[in-house]
Each structure stands twice: as structure tokens, then as C-alpha cells.
């Protein structure tokens, strides 16, 4: 058992506090915490015993489910040749439909991915154009008093 856990089956401050709070909120919670403190170290063995018992009980159910699984896979024959042939054809048709649907799904996913990429690229280009407009250095001509945007090599790191 992990002895570094905050809540473990031992008399630690955390478990005592939880037990007291449990009694104050709803008395069965306090008793449940007390039982965990006293007998909690036996829970692993109890869980193992319960798992073994349920495995033994449900072993017969597994045998029955094996038959159902074989029938679903198409490997079990019913004895009726016409029905078995029809079932095989239907299963093949359904598998072909599934394959077509999966193929269409992958095509649509690729199309949607391309659309998102184009939209993202457009938004990025628009952002960069707006950014470049707002960060372009300006120069005021003293003779006319007009402000012009100075553009040229090296005026902006992203223009290079």
C-alpha cells in the first residue's frame, strides 16, 4: 500500500478529520470512514477475492458470447445455404458502404483542413498588411508640411 497517500487506511490527521466531518454531515459517512481506517488495508485482498468469484460466475457467459461473436463475424454457418449466402453478400455490401463512407470522411476532413488553412493564411496576410501600415516610419516634408510614409529596403524587418 502506498504510505505517502494523504488518505490511507491509517490514523492520520487527514483521515481523522474526514471521519469527524463525516459524522457531522451524515453519520453513516463517519462510520464508513472509521471502517476504512480500521479495515482498509484488507480491501486489496477482498477485491481480489471478489474478482476471482465473479470471473468464475461469468465464465459460462463468456462461452455464450463467443458463439455470438463468431456469428457476427460471419464465420459461423447456420445450415441454411440460402440464408448464409444472403448474409455474406449483405455483410460484404455493408463493408463496402463503410469503406466508401470512411473514404468520403477523409476527403471531407482534407477539404475542411484546406479551407481552414486558406482562411488562416488570409487572416494572417490581412494582419500583416495592417501591422505594416501602422509600423511604417513616417517623414514630414518641411517645405510642404505633408507626412509621407517612408518605405524601402530595411524599413521593417518583415519587409525583407
CSV table of N, CA and C in Angstrom, one decimal:
chain,number,residue,atom,x,y,z
A,1,UNK,N,0.8,-1.2,0.0
A,1,UNK,CA,0.0,0.0,0.0
A,1,UNK,C,0.9,1.2,0.0
A,2,UNK,N,0.5,2.3,-0.7
A,2,UNK,CA,1.2,3.5,-0.8
A,2,UNK,C,1.1,4.3,0.6
A,3,UNK,N,2.2,4.4,1.3
A,3,UNK,CA,2.2,5.0,2.6
A,3,UNK,C,2.3,6.5,2.5
A,4,UNK,N,2.6,7.1,1.3
A,4,UNK,CA,2.7,8.5,1.1
A,4,UNK,C,1.3,9.1,0.7
A,5,UNK,N,0.3,8.4,0.5
A,5,UNK,CA,-1.0,8.9,0.2
A,5,UNK,C,-1.6,9.7,1.3
A,6,UNK,N,-2.3,10.8,1.0
A,6,UNK,CA,-2.9,11.6,2.0
A,6,UNK,C,-4.0,10.8,2.8
A,7,UNK,N,-4.8,10.1,2.0
A,7,UNK,CA,-5.9,9.4,2.6
A,7,UNK,C,-5.6,7.9,2.4
A,8,UNK,N,-5.2,7.3,3.5
A,8,UNK,CA,-4.9,5.8,3.5
A,8,UNK,C,-5.4,5.2,4.8
A,9,UNK,N,-5.6,3.9,4.8
A,9,UNK,CA,-6.2,3.3,5.9
A,9,UNK,C,-5.3,3.3,7.1
A,10,UNK,N,-5.2,4.4,7.8
A,10,UNK,CA,-4.3,4.6,9.0
A,10,UNK,C,-4.8,5.8,9.7
A,11,UNK,N,-4.4,5.9,11.0
A,11,UNK,CA,-4.8,7.1,11.8
A,11,UNK,C,-4.0,8.3,11.5
A,12,UNK,N,-4.3,9.0,10.4
A,12,UNK,CA,-3.6,10.2,10.0
A,12,UNK,C,-4.5,11.4,10.3
A,13,UNK,N,-3.9,12.6,10.4
A,13,UNK,CA,-4.7,13.7,10.7
A,13,UNK,C,-5.8,13.9,9.6
A,14,UNK,N,-5.5,13.6,8.4
A,14,UNK,CA,-6.5,13.8,7.3
A,14,UNK,C,-7.7,12.8,7.5
A,15,UNK,N,-7.4,11.5,7.8
A,15,UNK,CA,-8.4,10.5,7.9
A,15,UNK,C,-9.3,10.8,9.1
A,16,UNK,N,-8.6,11.3,10.2
A,16,UNK,CA,-9.4,11.6,11.4
A,16,UNK,C,-10.3,12.8,11.2
A,17,UNK,N,-9.8,13.8,10.4
A,17,UNK,CA,-10.6,15.0,10.1
A,17,UNK,C,-11.8,14.6,9.2
A,18,UNK,N,-11.5,13.7,8.2
A,18,UNK,CA,-12.6,13.3,7.4
A,18,UNK,C,-13.7,12.5,8.1
A,19,UNK,N,-13.2,11.7,9.1
A,19,UNK,CA,-14.1,10.9,9.9
A,19,UNK,C,-15.0,11.8,10.7
A,20,UNK,N,-14.4,12.8,11.4
A,20,UNK,CA,-15.2,13.8,12.2
A,20,UNK,C,-16.2,14.6,11.3
A,21,UNK,N,-15.7,15.0,10.2
A,21,UNK,CA,-16.6,15.8,9.3
A,21,UNK,C,-17.7,14.9,8.8
A,22,UNK,N,-17.4,13.6,8.5
A,22,UNK,CA,-18.4,12.6,8.1
A,22,UNK,C,-19.5,12.5,9.1
A,23,UNK,N,-19.1,12.4,10.4
A,23,UNK,CA,-20.1,12.2,11.5
A,23,UNK,C,-20.9,13.5,11.6
A,24,UNK,N,-20.3,14.7,11.4
A,24,UNK,CA,-21.1,15.9,11.5
A,24,UNK,C,-22.1,16.1,10.3
A,25,UNK,N,-21.7,15.7,9.1
A,25,UNK,CA,-22.5,15.9,7.9
A,25,UNK,C,-23.6,14.8,7.9
A,26,UNK,N,-23.2,13.5,8.0
A,26,UNK,CA,-24.2,12.4,7.9
A,26,UNK,C,-23.5,11.2,8.5
A,27,UNK,N,-24.0,10.8,9.6
A,27,UNK,CA,-23.4,9.8,10.5
A,27,UNK,C,-22.9,8.5,9.8
A,28,UNK,N,-23.6,8.0,8.7
A,28,UNK,CA,-23.1,6.8,8.1
A,28,UNK,C,-21.7,7.1,7.4
A,29,UNK,N,-21.5,8.3,6.9
A,29,UNK,CA,-20.2,8.7,6.3
A,29,UNK,C,-19.1,8.6,7.4
A,30,UNK,N,-19.4,9.0,8.6
A,30,UNK,CA,-18.4,8.9,9.6
A,30,UNK,C,-18.1,7.4,9.9
A,31,UNK,N,-19.1,6.6,10.0
A,31,UNK,CA,-18.8,5.1,10.2
A,31,UNK,C,-18.1,4.5,9.0
A,32,UNK,N,-18.4,4.9,7.8
A,32,UNK,CA,-17.7,4.4,6.7
A,32,UNK,C,-16.2,4.8,6.7
A,33,UNK,N,-15.9,6.0,7.1
A,33,UNK,CA,-14.5,6.4,7.2
A,33,UNK,C,-13.8,5.7,8.4
A,34,UNK,N,-14.5,5.4,9.5
A,34,UNK,CA,-14.0,4.7,10.6
A,34,UNK,C,-13.6,3.2,10.1
A,35,UNK,N,-14.6,2.6,9.4
A,35,UNK,CA,-14.3,1.3,8.9
A,35,UNK,C,-13.2,1.3,7.9
A,36,UNK,N,-13.0,2.3,7.1
A,36,UNK,CA,-11.9,2.4,6.2
A,36,UNK,C,-10.6,2.5,6.9
A,37,UNK,N,-10.6,3.3,8.0
A,37,UNK,CA,-9.3,3.4,8.8
A,37,UNK,C,-9.0,2.1,9.4
A,38,UNK,N,-9.9,1.4,9.9
A,38,UNK,CA,-9.6,0.1,10.7
A,38,UNK,C,-9.4,-1.0,9.7
A,39,UNK,N,-10.2,-1.2,8.7
A,39,UNK,CA,-10.1,-2.4,7.9
A,39,UNK,C,-9.7,-2.1,6.4
A,40,UNK,N,-9.3,-0.9,6.1
A,40,UNK,CA,-9.0,-0.5,4.8
A,40,UNK,C,-7.8,-1.3,4.2
A,41,UNK,N,-6.8,-1.7,5.0
A,41,UNK,CA,-5.7,-2.4,4.5
A,41,UNK,C,-6.1,-3.8,3.9
A,42,UNK,N,-7.3,-4.3,4.3
A,42,UNK,CA,-7.7,-5.6,3.8
A,42,UNK,C,-8.5,-5.5,2.5
A,43,UNK,N,-8.7,-4.3,2.0
A,43,UNK,CA,-9.5,-4.1,0.8
A,43,UNK,C,-8.9,-4.7,-0.4
A,44,UNK,N,-7.6,-4.7,-0.5
A,44,UNK,CA,-6.9,-5.3,-1.7
A,44,UNK,C,-7.2,-6.8,-1.8
A,45,UNK,N,-7.1,-7.5,-0.7
A,45,UNK,CA,-7.4,-9.0,-0.7
A,45,UNK,C,-8.9,-9.2,-0.9
A,46,UNK,N,-9.7,-8.4,-0.4
A,46,UNK,CA,-11.2,-8.5,-0.6
A,46,UNK,C,-11.5,-8.3,-2.1
A,47,UNK,N,-11.0,-7.3,-2.7
A,47,UNK,CA,-11.2,-7.0,-4.1
A,47,UNK,C,-10.7,-8.2,-5.0
A,48,UNK,N,-9.6,-8.7,-4.6
A,48,UNK,CA,-9.0,-9.8,-5.4
A,48,UNK,C,-10.0,-11.1,-5.3
A,49,UNK,N,-10.5,-11.3,-4.1
A,49,UNK,CA,-11.4,-12.5,-3.9
A,49,UNK,C,-12.7,-12.3,-4.7
A,50,UNK,N,-13.2,-11.1,-4.6
A,50,UNK,CA,-14.5,-10.8,-5.3
A,50,UNK,C,-14.3,-10.9,-6.8
A,51,UNK,N,-13.1,-10.4,-7.3
A,51,UNK,CA,-12.9,-10.5,-8.8
A,51,UNK,C,-12.7,-12.0,-9.2
A,52,UNK,N,-12.1,-12.8,-8.4
A,52,UNK,CA,-12.0,-14.3,-8.7
A,52,UNK,C,-13.4,-14.9,-8.7
A,53,UNK,N,-14.2,-14.6,-7.8
A,53,UNK,CA,-15.5,-15.2,-7.7
A,53,UNK,C,-16.4,-14.8,-8.9
A,54,UNK,N,-16.4,-13.5,-9.3
A,54,UNK,CA,-17.2,-13.1,-10.4
A,54,UNK,C,-16.6,-13.6,-11.7
A,55,UNK,N,-15.3,-13.8,-11.8
A,55,UNK,CA,-14.7,-14.4,-13.0
A,55,UNK,C,-15.3,-15.8,-13.2
A,56,UNK,N,-15.3,-16.6,-12.1
A,56,UNK,CA,-15.9,-17.9,-12.1
A,56,UNK,C,-17.3,-18.0,-12.5
A,57,UNK,N,-18.1,-17.0,-12.0
A,57,UNK,CA,-19.5,-17.0,-12.3
A,57,UNK,C,-19.8,-16.7,-13.7
A,58,UNK,N,-19.1,-15.7,-14.3
A,58,UNK,CA,-19.3,-15.2,-15.6
A,58,UNK,C,-18.5,-16.0,-16.7
A,59,UNK,N,-17.8,-17.0,-16.3
A,59,UNK,CA,-17.1,-17.8,-17.3
A,59,UNK,C,-18.1,-18.5,-18.3
A,60,UNK,N,-19.2,-18.9,-17.8
A,60,UNK,CA,-20.2,-19.5,-18.7
A,60,UNK,C,-20.8,-18.5,-19.6
A,61,UNK,N,-20.9,-17.3,-19.2
A,61,UNK,CA,-21.4,-16.2,-20.1
A,61,UNK,C,-20.5,-15.9,-21.2
A,62,UNK,N,-19.2,-16.0,-20.9
A,62,UNK,CA,-18.2,-15.8,-22.0
A,62,UNK,C,-18.3,-16.9,-23.1
A,63,UNK,N,-18.6,-18.1,-22.7
A,63,UNK,CA,-18.7,-19.1,-23.7
A,63,UNK,C,-19.8,-18.8,-24.7
A,64,UNK,N,-21.0,-18.3,-24.1
A,64,UNK,CA,-22.1,-17.9,-24.9
A,64,UNK,C,-21.8,-16.7,-25.8
A,65,UNK,N,-21.0,-15.8,-25.3
A,65,UNK,CA,-20.7,-14.6,-26.1
A,65,UNK,C,-19.7,-15.0,-27.2
A,66,UNK,N,-18.9,-16.0,-27.0
A,66,UNK,CA,-18.0,-16.5,-28.1
A,66,UNK,C,-18.8,-16.9,-29.3
A,67,UNK,N,-19.9,-17.6,-29.1
A,67,UNK,CA,-20.8,-18.0,-30.2
A,67,UNK,C,-21.4,-16.8,-30.9
A,68,UNK,N,-21.8,-15.8,-30.2
A,68,UNK,CA,-22.4,-14.7,-30.8
A,68,UNK,C,-21.4,-13.9,-31.6
A,69,UNK,N,-20.2,-13.8,-31.1
A,69,UNK,CA,-19.1,-13.1,-31.8
A,69,UNK,C,-18.8,-13.8,-33.1
A,70,UNK,N,-18.7,-15.1,-33.1
A,70,UNK,CA,-18.5,-15.9,-34.3
A,70,UNK,C,-19.6,-15.6,-35.3
A,71,UNK,N,-20.8,-15.6,-34.9
A,71,UNK,CA,-22.0,-15.4,-35.8
A,71,UNK,C,-21.9,-14.0,-36.4
A,72,UNK,N,-21.5,-13.0,-35.6
A,72,UNK,CA,-21.4,-11.7,-36.1
A,72,UNK,C,-20.3,-11.5,-37.1
A,73,UNK,N,-19.2,-12.3,-37.0
A,73,UNK,CA,-18.1,-12.2,-37.9
A,73,UNK,C,-18.4,-12.9,-39.2
A,74,UNK,N,-19.4,-13.7,-39.3
A,74,UNK,CA,-19.8,-14.4,-40.5
A,74,UNK,C,-19.1,-15.7,-40.6
A,75,UNK,N,-18.3,-16.1,-39.6
A,75,UNK,CA,-17.6,-17.4,-39.7
A,75,UNK,C,-18.5,-18.6,-39.4
A,76,UNK,N,-19.6,-18.4,-38.6
A,76,UNK,CA,-20.5,-19.4,-38.2
A,76,UNK,C,-21.5,-19.6,-39.3
A,77,UNK,N,-21.8,-20.9,-39.6
A,77,UNK,CA,-22.8,-21.2,-40.6
A,77,UNK,C,-24.0,-21.6,-39.9
A,78,UNK,N,-25.2,-21.3,-40.5
A,78,UNK,CA,-26.5,-21.7,-39.8
A,78,UNK,C,-27.0,-23.0,-40.3
A,79,UNK,N,-26.5,-23.4,-41.5
A,79,UNK,CA,-27.0,-24.7,-42.1
A,79,UNK,C,-27.9,-24.4,-43.2
A,80,UNK,N,-28.5,-23.2,-43.3
A,80,UNK,CA,-29.4,-22.8,-44.4
A,80,UNK,C,-28.5,-22.1,-45.4
A,81,UNK,N,-28.2,-22.7,-46.5
A,81,UNK,CA,-27.3,-22.2,-47.5
A,81,UNK,C,-27.7,-20.9,-48.1
A,82,UNK,N,-29.0,-20.8,-48.4
A,82,UNK,CA,-29.6,-19.5,-49.0
A,82,UNK,C,-29.4,-18.4,-48.0
A,83,UNK,N,-29.7,-18.6,-46.8
A,83,UNK,CA,-29.6,-17.5,-45.8
A,83,UNK,C,-28.1,-17.2,-45.6
A,84,UNK,N,-27.2,-18.2,-45.5
A,84,UNK,CA,-25.8,-17.9,-45.3
A,84,UNK,C,-25.2,-17.1,-46.5
A,85,UNK,N,-25.6,-17.4,-47.7
A,85,UNK,CA,-25.2,-16.7,-48.9
A,85,UNK,C,-25.7,-15.3,-48.9
A,86,UNK,N,-27.0,-15.1,-48.5
A,86,UNK,CA,-27.5,-13.8,-48.4
A,86,UNK,C,-26.8,-12.9,-47.4
A,87,UNK,N,-26.6,-13.6,-46.2
A,87,UNK,CA,-25.9,-12.8,-45.1
A,87,UNK,C,-24.5,-12.4,-45.6
A,88,UNK,N,-23.7,-13.3,-46.2
A,88,UNK,CA,-22.4,-13.0,-46.7
A,88,UNK,C,-22.4,-11.8,-47.7
A,89,UNK,N,-23.4,-11.8,-48.6
A,89,UNK,CA,-23.5,-10.7,-49.6
A,89,UNK,C,-23.8,-9.4,-48.9
A,90,UNK,N,-24.8,-9.4,-47.9
A,90,UNK,CA,-25.1,-8.2,-47.2
A,90,UNK,C,-24.0,-7.7,-46.4
A,91,UNK,N,-23.2,-8.6,-45.7
A,91,UNK,CA,-22.1,-8.1,-45.0
A,91,UNK,C,-21.0,-7.5,-45.9
A,92,UNK,N,-20.8,-8.1,-47.0
A,92,UNK,CA,-19.9,-7.5,-48.0
A,92,UNK,C,-20.3,-6.1,-48.5
A,93,UNK,N,-21.6,-6.0,-48.7
A,93,UNK,CA,-22.2,-4.8,-49.2
A,93,UNK,C,-22.1,-3.7,-48.1
A,94,UNK,N,-22.3,-4.1,-46.8
A,94,UNK,CA,-22.2,-3.1,-45.7
A,94,UNK,C,-20.7,-2.7,-45.5
A,95,UNK,N,-19.8,-3.7,-45.7
A,95,UNK,CA,-18.4,-3.3,-45.6
A,95,UNK,C,-18.0,-2.4,-46.7
A,96,UNK,N,-18.5,-2.6,-47.9
A,96,UNK,CA,-18.2,-1.7,-49.0
A,96,UNK,C,-18.7,-0.3,-48.7
A,97,UNK,N,-20.0,-0.2,-48.2
A,97,UNK,CA,-20.6,1.1,-47.8
A,97,UNK,C,-19.7,1.8,-46.7
A,98,UNK,N,-19.3,1.0,-45.7
A,98,UNK,CA,-18.5,1.5,-44.7
A,98,UNK,C,-17.2,2.1,-45.2
A,99,UNK,N,-16.6,1.4,-46.2
A,99,UNK,CA,-15.3,1.8,-46.8
A,99,UNK,C,-15.5,3.1,-47.5
A,100,UNK,N,-16.7,3.2,-48.3
A,100,UNK,CA,-17.0,4.4,-49.0
A,100,UNK,C,-17.2,5.6,-48.1
A,101,UNK,N,-17.9,5.4,-47.0
A,101,UNK,CA,-18.2,6.4,-46.0
A,101,UNK,C,-16.9,6.9,-45.4
A,102,UNK,N,-16.0,5.9,-45.1
A,102,UNK,CA,-14.7,6.3,-44.5
A,102,UNK,C,-13.9,7.1,-45.4
A,103,UNK,N,-13.9,6.7,-46.7
A,103,UNK,CA,-13.2,7.5,-47.7
A,103,UNK,C,-13.7,8.9,-47.9
A,104,UNK,N,-15.1,9.0,-47.9
A,104,UNK,CA,-15.7,10.3,-48.0
A,104,UNK,C,-15.4,11.2,-46.8
A,105,UNK,N,-15.3,10.6,-45.6
A,105,UNK,CA,-15.0,11.3,-44.4
A,105,UNK,C,-13.5,11.8,-44.5
A,106,UNK,N,-12.6,11.0,-45.0
A,106,UNK,CA,-11.2,11.5,-45.1
A,106,UNK,C,-11.1,12.6,-46.1
A,107,UNK,N,-11.9,12.5,-47.2
A,107,UNK,CA,-11.9,13.6,-48.2
A,107,UNK,C,-12.4,14.9,-47.6
A,108,UNK,N,-13.5,14.8,-46.9
A,108,UNK,CA,-14.1,16.0,-46.3
A,108,UNK,C,-13.2,16.6,-45.3
A,109,UNK,N,-12.5,15.7,-44.5
A,109,UNK,CA,-11.6,16.2,-43.5
A,109,UNK,C,-10.4,17.0,-44.2
A,110,UNK,N,-10.0,16.5,-45.3
A,110,UNK,CA,-8.9,17.1,-46.0
A,110,UNK,C,-9.4,18.5,-46.6
A,111,UNK,N,-10.6,18.5,-47.1
A,111,UNK,CA,-11.2,19.7,-47.7
A,111,UNK,C,-11.4,20.7,-46.6
A,112,UNK,N,-11.9,20.3,-45.4
A,112,UNK,CA,-12.1,21.3,-44.3
A,112,UNK,C,-10.7,21.8,-43.8
A,113,UNK,N,-9.7,20.9,-43.8
A,113,UNK,CA,-8.4,21.4,-43.4
A,113,UNK,C,-7.8,22.4,-44.3
A,114,UNK,N,-8.0,22.2,-45.7
A,114,UNK,CA,-7.6,23.2,-46.7
A,114,UNK,C,-8.3,24.5,-46.5
A,115,UNK,N,-9.6,24.4,-46.3
A,115,UNK,CA,-10.4,25.7,-46.1
A,115,UNK,C,-9.9,26.4,-44.8
A,116,UNK,N,-9.6,25.7,-43.7
A,116,UNK,CA,-9.1,26.4,-42.5
A,116,UNK,C,-7.7,27.0,-42.8
A,117,UNK,N,-6.9,26.3,-43.5
A,117,UNK,CA,-5.6,26.8,-43.8
A,117,UNK,C,-5.7,28.0,-44.7
A,118,UNK,N,-6.5,28.0,-45.7
A,118,UNK,CA,-6.7,29.2,-46.6
A,118,UNK,C,-7.2,30.4,-45.7
A,119,UNK,N,-8.2,30.1,-44.9
A,119,UNK,CA,-8.8,31.2,-44.1
A,119,UNK,C,-7.7,31.7,-43.1
A,120,UNK,N,-7.0,30.8,-42.5
A,120,UNK,CA,-5.9,31.3,-41.6
A,120,UNK,C,-4.9,32.1,-42.3
A,121,UNK,N,-4.5,31.7,-43.5
A,121,UNK,CA,-3.5,32.4,-44.3
A,121,UNK,C,-4.0,33.8,-44.7
A,122,UNK,N,-5.3,33.9,-45.1
A,122,UNK,CA,-5.9,35.2,-45.4
A,122,UNK,C,-5.9,36.1,-44.2
A,123,UNK,N,-6.3,35.6,-43.1
A,123,UNK,CA,-6.3,36.4,-41.8
A,123,UNK,C,-4.9,36.9,-41.5
A,124,UNK,N,-4.0,36.0,-41.6
A,124,UNK,CA,-2.6,36.3,-41.3
A,124,UNK,C,-2.1,37.4,-42.3
A,125,UNK,N,-2.4,37.3,-43.5
A,125,UNK,CA,-1.9,38.3,-44.5
A,125,UNK,C,-2.6,39.6,-44.2
A,126,UNK,N,-3.9,39.6,-43.9
A,126,UNK,CA,-4.6,40.9,-43.5
A,126,UNK,C,-3.9,41.5,-42.3
A,127,UNK,N,-3.6,40.7,-41.3
A,127,UNK,CA,-3.0,41.2,-40.1
A,127,UNK,C,-1.6,41.8,-40.4
A,128,UNK,N,-0.8,41.1,-41.2
A,128,UNK,CA,0.5,41.6,-41.5
A,128,UNK,C,0.4,42.9,-42.3
A,129,UNK,N,-0.6,43.0,-43.2
A,129,UNK,CA,-0.8,44.3,-44.0
A,129,UNK,C,-1.2,45.4,-43.1
A,130,UNK,N,-2.1,45.2,-42.1
A,130,UNK,CA,-2.5,46.2,-41.2
A,130,UNK,C,-1.3,46.6,-40.3
A,131,UNK,N,-0.5,45.6,-39.9
A,131,UNK,CA,0.6,45.8,-39.0
A,131,UNK,C,1.7,46.7,-39.7
A,132,UNK,N,1.9,46.3,-41.0
A,132,UNK,CA,2.9,47.0,-41.7
A,132,UNK,C,2.5,48.5,-41.9
A,133,UNK,N,1.2,48.7,-42.1
A,133,UNK,CA,0.7,50.1,-42.3
A,133,UNK,C,1.0,50.9,-41.0
A,134,UNK,N,0.7,50.3,-39.9
A,134,UNK,CA,0.8,51.1,-38.6
A,134,UNK,C,2.2,51.2,-38.1
A,135,UNK,N,3.1,50.4,-38.6
A,135,UNK,CA,4.5,50.5,-38.1
A,135,UNK,C,5.5,51.1,-39.1
A,136,UNK,N,4.9,51.5,-40.2
A,136,UNK,CA,5.8,52.1,-41.3
A,136,UNK,C,6.3,53.5,-40.7
A,137,UNK,N,7.6,53.8,-40.9
A,137,UNK,CA,8.1,55.1,-40.4
A,137,UNK,C,7.6,56.2,-41.3
A,138,UNK,N,7.4,57.3,-40.7
A,138,UNK,CA,6.9,58.5,-41.5
A,138,UNK,C,7.9,59.6,-41.5
A,139,UNK,N,7.8,60.4,-42.6
A,139,UNK,CA,8.8,61.5,-42.7
A,139,UNK,C,7.9,62.8,-43.1
A,140,UNK,N,8.2,63.9,-42.4
A,140,UNK,CA,7.5,65.1,-42.7
A,140,UNK,C,8.3,66.0,-43.6
A,141,UNK,N,7.7,66.4,-44.7
A,141,UNK,CA,8.5,67.3,-45.6
A,141,UNK,C,8.3,68.7,-45.1
A,142,UNK,N,9.5,69.4,-44.7
A,142,UNK,CA,9.4,70.7,-44.1
A,142,UNK,C,8.8,71.8,-45.1
A,143,UNK,N,9.1,71.6,-46.4
A,143,UNK,CA,8.6,72.6,-47.4
A,143,UNK,C,7.1,72.6,-47.6
A,144,UNK,N,6.5,71.4,-47.6
A,144,UNK,CA,5.0,71.3,-47.8
A,144,UNK,C,4.3,71.0,-46.6
A,145,UNK,N,4.9,70.5,-45.6
A,145,UNK,CA,4.2,70.1,-44.3
A,145,UNK,C,3.4,68.8,-44.4
A,146,UNK,N,3.6,68.0,-45.5
A,146,UNK,CA,2.9,66.8,-45.6
A,146,UNK,C,3.7,65.7,-45.0
A,147,UNK,N,3.0,64.7,-44.5
A,147,UNK,CA,3.6,63.5,-43.9
A,147,UNK,C,3.6,62.4,-45.0
A,148,UNK,N,4.7,61.8,-45.2
A,148,UNK,CA,4.8,60.6,-46.2
A,148,UNK,C,5.3,59.4,-45.4
A,149,UNK,N,4.9,58.3,-45.9
A,149,UNK,CA,5.4,57.0,-45.4
A,149,UNK,C,6.7,56.6,-46.1
A,150,UNK,N,7.7,56.4,-45.3
A,150,UNK,CA,9.0,56.0,-45.9
A,150,UNK,C,9.0,54.5,-46.0
A,151,UNK,N,9.1,54.0,-47.2
A,151,UNK,CA,9.2,52.6,-47.5
A,151,UNK,C,10.5,52.3,-48.2
A,152,UNK,N,11.0,51.2,-47.9
A,152,UNK,CA,12.2,50.9,-48.6
A,152,UNK,C,12.9,49.7,-48.0
A,153,UNK,N,14.0,49.3,-48.5
A,153,UNK,CA,14.7,48.1,-48.0
A,153,UNK,C,15.2,48.4,-46.6
A,154,UNK,N,14.8,47.5,-45.7
A,154,UNK,CA,15.2,47.6,-44.3
A,154,UNK,C,14.4,48.5,-43.4
A,155,UNK,N,13.3,49.0,-44.0
A,155,UNK,CA,12.5,49.9,-43.1
A,155,UNK,C,11.7,49.1,-42.1
A,156,UNK,N,11.4,47.8,-42.4
A,156,UNK,CA,10.7,46.9,-41.5
A,156,UNK,C,11.3,45.6,-41.6
A,157,UNK,N,11.5,44.9,-40.5
A,157,UNK,CA,12.2,43.6,-40.5
A,157,UNK,C,11.4,42.6,-41.4
A,158,UNK,N,10.1,42.7,-41.3
A,158,UNK,CA,9.3,41.7,-42.1
A,158,UNK,C,9.1,42.0,-43.6
A,159,UNK,N,9.6,43.2,-44.0
A,159,UNK,CA,9.5,43.5,-45.4
A,159,UNK,C,10.6,42.9,-46.2
A,160,UNK,N,11.7,42.5,-45.5
A,160,UNK,CA,12.9,41.9,-46.2
A,160,UNK,C,12.6,40.6,-46.8
